[in-house]
């Protein structure tokens, strides 16, 4: 989600990008940007939302206090035992986050060493030069070279004889952050002359995951506290005591203003009736859908703000999944569900298909325009250079996906059967059989993706190549990043209009531009949105038939999971089609769609049927997702979402800052919800 950004933001994006999710409001399409007020129903005791928001902010502040670092860990060789004081200056290395100090001791006389390395996560990669170590000058006085090594993943070290260019030894080790290590290379004589390479820990590393553990425990404590409070509120004696402490008339007035009708829910017990379908703007709006969207949105905000600079909160360099890779496809999936629910509502209110088509086109156009604005923020660097404008992006892909799926549903939309509406029963598998034209179109689209991906000739690259290029595949195809997907983007859009810092550059050292929101991947984005439409049809056609809905969600989850197993062979890299966010491979779509059906399988009965959870706090940003998404992007570098850190190389401080910034957007979304302000397009 970058273009020509200010230097600090560009650097941060280059570390974290590969494509990130975006959220936006899925209510009825509109013809213009507007701030809209509408009535939303609250579930829970009066003021419970404010208490929740206050607790959330308090938890963030507590996180800031607990995670605030004391002193920075000693970095460099100053922690090394002072055996050779005259070498201290040579050993000193300025360590950054996710780095450790490695000292190579060459005790061999007359042999210069070359040390290379590669990450265990870098599949079929060339070794990269690390450091040269000169020969030992005299016995017992080794030559020492100091270098920083990555601690994010397990490292593979290769030590070669420089002159003979042959491997002496190879070590695999997971270094710890700010640790101090030595590799001792020496000759041994145990009857046979051998070369020994021993790794010694001079100084233990810090526990870099401790801040995440503390933050998780704080969040868990918050959930337990809120659950306990809800339990107390459900008890009659406690409720009666609360009622005596406050003005009952004022309480009734607040309940009525929030819920519209006291008979719809008991605010103290939290007993939500299954009929609670109506939300802002649509009679078919489910709370679990907005909760799911908000969950993905909050996760996306946290990830985009840095995620504490942890590797698992950044996008995977190529194949595989990290937390950051989950959010965008879930937005796409839930967008598909919302398309069907909102479109059904609009058509039943008497809106003509032609008029709705115009609204769909206008909304798609606005999404694309907003997306181009967000990924090209040149306001700090002067006038925008049209030669460098990034064209693809998150909102751009969402706009195109929304248009195709919405038009497809509009063309083949059928009126709801009377017995589906009144008797709440539908013919078996109507959610599938009514959609056979759409399914045919989706299968054709997927055939196009498979054909182009595996059959399109790409100059200088093997046909059907799915790799990252760079130093991957032992450096055979350095300029083939993304295969057909990258080639099509570079051919149709040009290198300068693509994302310049793909996540593949982190481990694979790729040099060519590659956009994770490119043209070919949009096909599978449409496929995923259509799977979301399928979920929406299940929710609507079998409304209030909880068992039928849950069975269908389970079946879809199981089927898509089996497809993923078949495509990936349960392997990250040795798959027919690996799970890959940069390519938006079909296995990536089926895997994340399976997860999405599972999440709905859990959320629907808990939130909408039993009312055991209101969806807070995720429900609030889910109701105002376009505002939260655009706002968090635009104000990313402004206080209070970012401030100067005392120690910029501390996971603790980054995590604290990112938690506070994310919590503030939850609070903003809650306040806007209470003010009945919703930004739609």
PDB file of N, CA and C in Angstrom, residues 152-232:
ATOM      1  N   UNK A 152      15.740 -13.695  13.214  1.00  0.00           N
ATOM      2  CA  UNK A 152      14.325 -13.938  12.928  1.00  0.00           C
ATOM      3  C   UNK A 152      14.041 -15.409  12.679  1.00  0.00           C
ATOM      4  N   UNK A 153      14.941 -16.063  11.947  1.00  0.00           N
ATOM      5  CA  UNK A 153      14.754 -17.473  11.615  1.00  0.00           C
ATOM      6  C   UNK A 153      16.062 -18.221  11.872  1.00  0.00           C
ATOM      7  N   UNK A 154      15.994 -19.496  11.766  1.00  0.00           N
ATOM      8  CA  UNK A 154      17.188 -20.326  11.906  1.00  0.00           C
ATOM      9  C   UNK A 154      18.154 -20.006  10.766  1.00  0.00           C
ATOM     10  N   UNK A 155      19.425 -19.846  11.101  1.00  0.00           N
ATOM     11  CA  UNK A 155      20.437 -19.489  10.105  1.00  0.00           C
ATOM     12  C   UNK A 155      21.307 -20.698   9.766  1.00  0.00           C
ATOM     13  N   UNK A 156      21.752 -20.738   8.526  1.00  0.00           N
ATOM     14  CA  UNK A 156      22.683 -21.764   8.066  1.00  0.00           C
ATOM     15  C   UNK A 156      23.994 -21.063   7.719  1.00  0.00           C
ATOM     16  N   UNK A 157      25.066 -21.407   8.420  1.00  0.00           N
ATOM     17  CA  UNK A 157      26.379 -20.811   8.186  1.00  0.00           C
ATOM     18  C   UNK A 157      27.257 -21.793   7.414  1.00  0.00           C
ATOM     19  N   UNK A 158      27.946 -21.281   6.409  1.00  0.00           N
ATOM     20  CA  UNK A 158      28.885 -22.095   5.633  1.00  0.00           C
ATOM     21  C   UNK A 158      30.257 -21.437   5.700  1.00  0.00           C
ATOM     22  N   UNK A 159      31.247 -22.188   6.168  1.00  0.00           N
ATOM     23  CA  UNK A 159      32.604 -21.672   6.309  1.00  0.00           C
ATOM     24  C   UNK A 159      33.492 -22.363   5.285  1.00  0.00           C
ATOM     25  N   UNK A 160      34.112 -21.561   4.412  1.00  0.00           N
ATOM     26  CA  UNK A 160      34.928 -22.085   3.328  1.00  0.00           C
ATOM     27  C   UNK A 160      36.387 -21.671   3.493  1.00  0.00           C
ATOM     28  N   UNK A 161      37.260 -22.506   2.968  1.00  0.00           N
ATOM     29  CA  UNK A 161      38.660 -22.128   2.798  1.00  0.00           C
ATOM     30  C   UNK A 161      38.719 -21.162   1.619  1.00  0.00           C
ATOM     31  N   UNK A 162      39.155 -19.944   1.867  1.00  0.00           N
ATOM     32  CA  UNK A 162      39.116 -18.916   0.820  1.00  0.00           C
ATOM     33  C   UNK A 162      39.979 -19.289  -0.368  1.00  0.00           C
ATOM     34  N   UNK A 163      41.164 -19.802  -0.121  1.00  0.00           N
ATOM     35  CA  UNK A 163      42.089 -20.093  -1.210  1.00  0.00           C
ATOM     36  C   UNK A 163      41.628 -21.286  -2.030  1.00  0.00           C
ATOM     37  N   UNK A 164      41.267 -22.370  -1.376  1.00  0.00           N
ATOM     38  CA  UNK A 164      40.876 -23.583  -2.090  1.00  0.00           C
ATOM     39  C   UNK A 164      39.407 -23.582  -2.491  1.00  0.00           C
ATOM     40  N   UNK A 165      38.652 -22.628  -1.976  1.00  0.00           N
ATOM     41  CA  UNK A 165      37.225 -22.495  -2.286  1.00  0.00           C
ATOM     42  C   UNK A 165      36.468 -23.794  -2.017  1.00  0.00           C
ATOM     43  N   UNK A 166      36.759 -24.401  -0.900  1.00  0.00           N
ATOM     44  CA  UNK A 166      36.040 -25.616  -0.523  1.00  0.00           C
ATOM     45  C   UNK A 166      35.449 -25.429   0.864  1.00  0.00           C
ATOM     46  N   UNK A 167      34.346 -26.132   1.102  1.00  0.00           N
ATOM     47  CA  UNK A 167      33.638 -26.008   2.377  1.00  0.00           C
ATOM     48  C   UNK A 167      34.396 -26.728   3.484  1.00  0.00           C
ATOM     49  N   UNK A 168      34.592 -26.011   4.578  1.00  0.00           N
ATOM     50  CA  UNK A 168      35.240 -26.598   5.750  1.00  0.00           C
ATOM     51  C   UNK A 168      34.204 -27.186   6.696  1.00  0.00           C
ATOM     52  N   UNK A 169      33.169 -26.397   6.951  1.00  0.00           N
ATOM     53  CA  UNK A 169      32.105 -26.890   7.833  1.00  0.00           C
ATOM     54  C   UNK A 169      30.839 -26.082   7.597  1.00  0.00           C
ATOM     55  N   UNK A 170      29.746 -26.624   8.110  1.00  0.00           N
ATOM     56  CA  UNK A 170      28.437 -25.969   7.979  1.00  0.00           C
ATOM     57  C   UNK A 170      27.703 -26.093   9.307  1.00  0.00           C
ATOM     58  N   UNK A 171      27.117 -24.988   9.775  1.00  0.00           N
ATOM     59  CA  UNK A 171      26.400 -24.960  11.043  1.00  0.00           C
ATOM     60  C   UNK A 171      24.987 -24.440  10.834  1.00  0.00           C
ATOM     61  N   UNK A 172      24.037 -25.004  11.574  1.00  0.00           N
ATOM     62  CA  UNK A 172      22.668 -24.494  11.595  1.00  0.00           C
ATOM     63  C   UNK A 172      22.335 -24.122  13.032  1.00  0.00           C
ATOM     64  N   UNK A 173      21.834 -22.879  13.215  1.00  0.00           N
ATOM     65  CA  UNK A 173      21.575 -22.429  14.585  1.00  0.00           C
ATOM     66  C   UNK A 173      20.562 -21.301  14.566  1.00  0.00           C
ATOM     67  N   UNK A 174      19.717 -21.265  15.608  1.00  0.00           N
ATOM     68  CA  UNK A 174      18.759 -20.173  15.791  1.00  0.00           C
ATOM     69  C   UNK A 174      19.340 -19.205  16.815  1.00  0.00           C
ATOM     70  N   UNK A 175      19.877 -18.103  16.318  1.00  0.00           N
ATOM     71  CA  UNK A 175      20.455 -17.104  17.203  1.00  0.00           C
ATOM     72  C   UNK A 175      19.348 -16.322  17.903  1.00  0.00           C
ATOM     73  N   UNK A 176      19.683 -15.811  19.098  1.00  0.00           N
ATOM     74  CA  UNK A 176      18.734 -15.025  19.863  1.00  0.00           C
ATOM     75  C   UNK A 176      19.075 -13.545  19.800  1.00  0.00           C
ATOM     76  N   UNK A 177      18.048 -12.720  19.904  1.00  0.00           N
ATOM     77  CA  UNK A 177      18.228 -11.273  19.753  1.00  0.00           C
ATOM     78  C   UNK A 177      19.188 -10.725  20.812  1.00  0.00           C
ATOM     79  N   UNK A 178      20.149  -9.928  20.352  1.00  0.00           N
ATOM     80  CA  UNK A 178      21.164  -9.274  21.180  1.00  0.00           C
ATOM     81  C   UNK A 178      22.064 -10.280  21.908  1.00  0.00           C
ATOM     82  N   UNK A 179      22.070 -11.511  21.446  1.00  0.00           N
ATOM     83  CA  UNK A 179      22.994 -12.491  22.007  1.00  0.00           C
ATOM     84  C   UNK A 179      24.399 -12.283  21.468  1.00  0.00           C
ATOM     85  N   UNK A 180      25.361 -12.927  22.110  1.00  0.00           N
ATOM     86  CA  UNK A 180      26.765 -12.820  21.709  1.00  0.00           C
ATOM     87  C   UNK A 180      27.302 -14.235  21.550  1.00  0.00           C
ATOM     88  N   UNK A 181      27.760 -14.567  20.341  1.00  0.00           N
ATOM     89  CA  UNK A 181      28.158 -15.932  20.031  1.00  0.00           C
ATOM     90  C   UNK A 181      29.543 -15.941  19.392  1.00  0.00           C
ATOM     91  N   UNK A 182      30.216 -17.059  19.535  1.00  0.00           N
ATOM     92  CA  UNK A 182      31.514 -17.258  18.888  1.00  0.00           C
ATOM     93  C   UNK A 182      31.508 -18.595  18.160  1.00  0.00           C
ATOM     94  N   UNK A 183      32.105 -18.606  16.976  1.00  0.00           N
ATOM     95  CA  UNK A 183      32.369 -19.850  16.253  1.00  0.00           C
ATOM     96  C   UNK A 183      33.880 -20.046  16.233  1.00  0.00           C
ATOM     97  N   UNK A 184      34.330 -21.132  16.820  1.00  0.00           N
ATOM     98  CA  UNK A 184      35.761 -21.422  16.935  1.00  0.00           C
ATOM     99  C   UNK A 184      36.151 -22.416  15.851  1.00  0.00           C
ATOM    100  N   UNK A 185      36.960 -21.973  14.908  1.00  0.00           N
ATOM    101  CA  UNK A 185      37.423 -22.831  13.812  1.00  0.00           C
ATOM    102  C   UNK A 185      38.882 -23.182  14.088  1.00  0.00           C
ATOM    103  N   UNK A 186      39.155 -24.470  14.279  1.00  0.00           N
ATOM    104  CA  UNK A 186      40.520 -24.867  14.649  1.00  0.00           C
ATOM    105  C   UNK A 186      40.795 -26.293  14.161  1.00  0.00           C
ATOM    106  N   UNK A 187      42.069 -26.618  14.136  1.00  0.00           N
ATOM    107  CA  UNK A 187      42.501 -27.969  13.783  1.00  0.00           C
ATOM    108  C   UNK A 187      42.573 -28.814  15.048  1.00  0.00           C
ATOM    109  N   UNK A 188      42.108 -30.038  14.935  1.00  0.00           N
ATOM    110  CA  UNK A 188      42.176 -30.979  16.060  1.00  0.00           C
ATOM    111  C   UNK A 188      42.962 -32.211  15.634  1.00  0.00           C
ATOM    112  N   UNK A 189      43.586 -32.847  16.604  1.00  0.00           N
ATOM    113  CA  UNK A 189      44.407 -34.023  16.315  1.00  0.00           C
ATOM    114  C   UNK A 189      44.039 -35.123  17.298  1.00  0.00           C
ATOM    115  N   UNK A 190      43.050 -35.914  16.941  1.00  0.00           N
ATOM    116  CA  UNK A 190      42.644 -37.073  17.740  1.00  0.00           C
ATOM    117  C   UNK A 190      42.980 -38.341  16.957  1.00  0.00           C
ATOM    118  N   UNK A 191      44.237 -38.498  16.685  1.00  0.00           N
ATOM    119  CA  UNK A 191      44.644 -39.628  15.863  1.00  0.00           C
ATOM    120  C   UNK A 191      44.582 -39.289  14.390  1.00  0.00           C
ATOM    121  N   UNK A 192      43.562 -38.481  14.025  1.00  0.00           N
ATOM    122  CA  UNK A 192      43.370 -38.067  12.638  1.00  0.00           C
ATOM    123  C   UNK A 192      43.235 -36.554  12.627  1.00  0.00           C
ATOM    124  N   UNK A 193      43.873 -35.931  11.663  1.00  0.00           N
ATOM    125  CA  UNK A 193      43.789 -34.470  11.550  1.00  0.00           C
ATOM    126  C   UNK A 193      42.404 -34.074  11.068  1.00  0.00           C
ATOM    127  N   UNK A 194      41.701 -33.268  11.842  1.00  0.00           N
ATOM    128  CA  UNK A 194      40.353 -32.823  11.494  1.00  0.00           C
ATOM    129  C   UNK A 194      40.221 -31.328  11.757  1.00  0.00           C
ATOM    130  N   UNK A 195      39.154 -30.752  11.169  1.00  0.00           N
ATOM    131  CA  UNK A 195      38.834 -29.350  11.396  1.00  0.00           C
ATOM    132  C   UNK A 195      37.557 -29.297  12.222  1.00  0.00           C
ATOM    133  N   UNK A 196      37.589 -28.599  13.336  1.00  0.00           N
ATOM    134  CA  UNK A 196      36.434 -28.483  14.222  1.00  0.00           C
ATOM    135  C   UNK A 196      35.870 -27.072  14.161  1.00  0.00           C
ATOM    136  N   UNK A 197      34.556 -26.991  14.114  1.00  0.00           N
ATOM    137  CA  UNK A 197      33.850 -25.701  14.162  1.00  0.00           C
ATOM    138  C   UNK A 197      32.855 -25.777  15.317  1.00  0.00           C
ATOM    139  N   UNK A 198      33.176 -25.104  16.394  1.00  0.00           N
ATOM    140  CA  UNK A 198      32.350 -25.154  17.593  1.00  0.00           C
ATOM    141  C   UNK A 198      31.697 -23.806  17.833  1.00  0.00           C
ATOM    142  N   UNK A 199      30.421 -23.844  18.206  1.00  0.00           N
ATOM    143  CA  UNK A 199      29.695 -22.608  18.496  1.00  0.00           C
ATOM    144  C   UNK A 199      29.550 -22.454  20.000  1.00  0.00           C
ATOM    145  N   UNK A 200      29.933 -21.283  20.503  1.00  0.00           N
ATOM    146  CA  UNK A 200      29.917 -21.003  21.936  1.00  0.00           C
ATOM    147  C   UNK A 200      29.046 -19.777  22.184  1.00  0.00           C
ATOM    148  N   UNK A 201      28.230 -19.832  23.251  1.00  0.00           N
ATOM    149  CA  UNK A 201      27.400 -18.690  23.645  1.00  0.00           C
ATOM    150  C   UNK A 201      28.165 -17.875  24.674  1.00  0.00           C
ATOM    151  N   UNK A 202      28.576 -16.668  24.287  1.00  0.00           N
ATOM    152  CA  UNK A 202      29.302 -15.786  25.199  1.00  0.00           C
ATOM    153  C   UNK A 202      28.355 -15.002  26.099  1.00  0.00           C
ATOM    154  N   UNK A 203      27.221 -14.628  25.559  1.00  0.00           N
ATOM    155  CA  UNK A 203      26.251 -13.834  26.319  1.00  0.00           C
ATOM    156  C   UNK A 203      24.861 -14.259  25.876  1.00  0.00           C
ATOM    157  N   UNK A 204      24.029 -14.609  26.838  1.00  0.00           N
ATOM    158  CA  UNK A 204      22.692 -15.087  26.517  1.00  0.00           C
ATOM    159  C   UNK A 204      21.858 -13.987  25.876  1.00  0.00           C
ATOM    160  N   UNK A 205      20.979 -14.346  24.940  1.00  0.00           N
ATOM    161  CA  UNK A 205      20.122 -13.349  24.288  1.00  0.00           C
ATOM    162  C   UNK A 205      18.980 -12.917  25.193  1.00  0.00           C
ATOM    163  N   UNK A 206      18.308 -11.848  24.790  1.00  0.00           N
ATOM    164  CA  UNK A 206      17.100 -11.418  25.496  1.00  0.00           C
ATOM    165  C   UNK A 206      15.912 -12.208  24.952  1.00  0.00           C
ATOM    166  N   UNK A 207      14.851 -12.261  25.718  1.00  0.00           N
ATOM    167  CA  UNK A 207      13.614 -12.916  25.275  1.00  0.00           C
ATOM    168  C   UNK A 207      12.794 -11.887  24.510  1.00  0.00           C
ATOM    169  N   UNK A 208      12.974 -11.836  23.196  1.00  0.00           N
ATOM    170  CA  UNK A 208      12.317 -10.805  22.395  1.00  0.00           C
ATOM    171  C   UNK A 208      10.815 -11.010  22.297  1.00  0.00           C
ATOM    172  N   UNK A 209      10.327 -12.229  22.578  1.00  0.00           N
ATOM    173  CA  UNK A 209       8.889 -12.501  22.510  1.00  0.00           C
ATOM    174  C   UNK A 209       8.170 -12.201  23.822  1.00  0.00           C
ATOM    175  N   UNK A 210       8.909 -11.817  24.849  1.00  0.00           N
ATOM    176  CA  UNK A 210       8.286 -11.531  26.136  1.00  0.00           C
ATOM    177  C   UNK A 210       7.255 -10.398  26.060  1.00  0.00           C
ATOM    178  N   UNK A 211       7.523  -9.291  25.338  1.00  0.00           N
ATOM    179  CA  UNK A 211       6.500  -8.238  25.247  1.00  0.00           C
ATOM    180  C   UNK A 211       5.188  -8.731  24.636  1.00  0.00           C
ATOM    181  N   UNK A 212       5.266  -9.602  23.631  1.00  0.00           N
ATOM    182  CA  UNK A 212       4.044 -10.145  23.025  1.00  0.00           C
ATOM    183  C   UNK A 212       3.292 -10.994  24.044  1.00  0.00           C
ATOM    184  N   UNK A 213       4.026 -11.770  24.824  1.00  0.00           N
ATOM    185  CA  UNK A 213       3.396 -12.596  25.857  1.00  0.00           C
ATOM    186  C   UNK A 213       2.685 -11.737  26.889  1.00  0.00           C
ATOM    187  N   UNK A 214       3.348 -10.652  27.315  1.00  0.00           N
ATOM    188  CA  UNK A 214       2.738  -9.755  28.299  1.00  0.00           C
ATOM    189  C   UNK A 214       1.479  -9.114  27.726  1.00  0.00           C
ATOM    190  N   UNK A 215       1.564  -8.634  26.478  1.00  0.00           N
ATOM    191  CA  UNK A 215       0.404  -8.007  25.847  1.00  0.00           C
ATOM    192  C   UNK A 215      -0.754  -8.987  25.726  1.00  0.00           C
ATOM    193  N   UNK A 216      -0.438 -10.242  25.383  1.00  0.00           N
ATOM    194  CA  UNK A 216      -1.485 -11.264  25.274  1.00  0.00           C
ATOM    195  C   UNK A 216      -2.151 -11.510  26.620  1.00  0.00           C
ATOM    196  N   UNK A 217      -1.339 -11.586  27.678  1.00  0.00           N
ATOM    197  CA  UNK A 217      -1.896 -11.820  29.011  1.00  0.00           C
ATOM    198  C   UNK A 217      -2.767 -10.652  29.457  1.00  0.00           C
ATOM    199  N   UNK A 218      -2.363  -9.429  29.098  1.00  0.00           N
ATOM    200  CA  UNK A 218      -3.191  -8.266  29.425  1.00  0.00           C
ATOM    201  C   UNK A 218      -4.525  -8.343  28.692  1.00  0.00           C
ATOM    202  N   UNK A 219      -4.472  -8.675  27.405  1.00  0.00           N
ATOM    203  CA  UNK A 219      -5.711  -8.805  26.646  1.00  0.00           C
ATOM    204  C   UNK A 219      -6.601  -9.903  27.183  1.00  0.00           C
ATOM    205  N   UNK A 220      -5.992 -11.033  27.549  1.00  0.00           N
ATOM    206  CA  UNK A 220      -6.765 -12.139  28.114  1.00  0.00           C
ATOM    207  C   UNK A 220      -7.402 -11.722  29.430  1.00  0.00           C
ATOM    208  N   UNK A 221      -6.663 -10.979  30.247  1.00  0.00           N
ATOM    209  CA  UNK A 221      -7.218 -10.499  31.514  1.00  0.00           C
ATOM    210  C   UNK A 221      -8.389  -9.554  31.277  1.00  0.00           C
ATOM    211  N   UNK A 222      -8.279  -8.736  30.243  1.00  0.00           N
ATOM    212  CA  UNK A 222      -9.362  -7.820  29.900  1.00  0.00           C
ATOM    213  C   UNK A 222     -10.620  -8.585  29.501  1.00  0.00           C
ATOM    214  N   UNK A 223     -10.443  -9.620  28.682  1.00  0.00           N
ATOM    215  CA  UNK A 223     -11.588 -10.434  28.263  1.00  0.00           C
ATOM    216  C   UNK A 223     -12.232 -11.112  29.471  1.00  0.00           C
ATOM    217  N   UNK A 224     -11.419 -11.651  30.363  1.00  0.00           N
ATOM    218  CA  UNK A 224     -11.948 -12.314  31.562  1.00  0.00           C
ATOM    219  C   UNK A 224     -12.698 -11.321  32.439  1.00  0.00           C
ATOM    220  N   UNK A 225     -12.131 -10.103  32.593  1.00  0.00           N
ATOM    221  CA  UNK A 225     -12.782  -9.091  33.427  1.00  0.00           C
ATOM    222  C   UNK A 225     -14.141  -8.692  32.859  1.00  0.00           C
ATOM    223  N   UNK A 226     -14.202  -8.498  31.542  1.00  0.00           N
ATOM    224  CA  UNK A 226     -15.467  -8.114  30.917  1.00  0.00           C
ATOM    225  C   UNK A 226     -16.478  -9.250  31.012  1.00  0.00           C
ATOM    226  N   UNK A 227     -16.008 -10.480  30.802  1.00  0.00           N
ATOM    227  CA  UNK A 227     -16.913 -11.629  30.906  1.00  0.00           C
ATOM    228  C   UNK A 227     -17.457 -11.760  32.328  1.00  0.00           C
ATOM    229  N   UNK A 228     -16.615 -11.527  33.304  1.00  0.00           N
ATOM    230  CA  UNK A 228     -17.057 -11.590  34.699  1.00  0.00           C
ATOM    231  C   UNK A 228     -18.073 -10.487  34.989  1.00  0.00           C
ATOM    232  N   UNK A 229     -17.842  -9.295  34.431  1.00  0.00           N
ATOM    233  CA  UNK A 229     -18.780  -8.197  34.616  1.00  0.00           C
ATOM    234  C   UNK A 229     -20.134  -8.525  34.001  1.00  0.00           C
ATOM    235  N   UNK A 230     -20.114  -9.118  32.807  1.00  0.00           N
ATOM    236  CA  UNK A 230     -21.372  -9.519  32.165  1.00  0.00           C
ATOM    237  C   UNK A 230     -22.086 -10.581  32.992  1.00  0.00           C
ATOM    238  N   UNK A 231     -21.321 -11.485  33.589  1.00  0.00           N
ATOM    239  CA  UNK A 231     -21.923 -12.521  34.423  1.00  0.00           C
ATOM    240  C   UNK A 231     -22.598 -11.900  35.641  1.00  0.00           C
ATOM    241  N   UNK A 232     -21.929 -10.914  36.244  1.00  0.00           N
ATOM    242  CA  UNK A 232     -22.520 -10.236  37.391  1.00  0.00           C
ATOM    243  C   UNK A 232     -23.804  -9.518  36.999  1.00  0.00           C
TER     244      UNK A 232
END
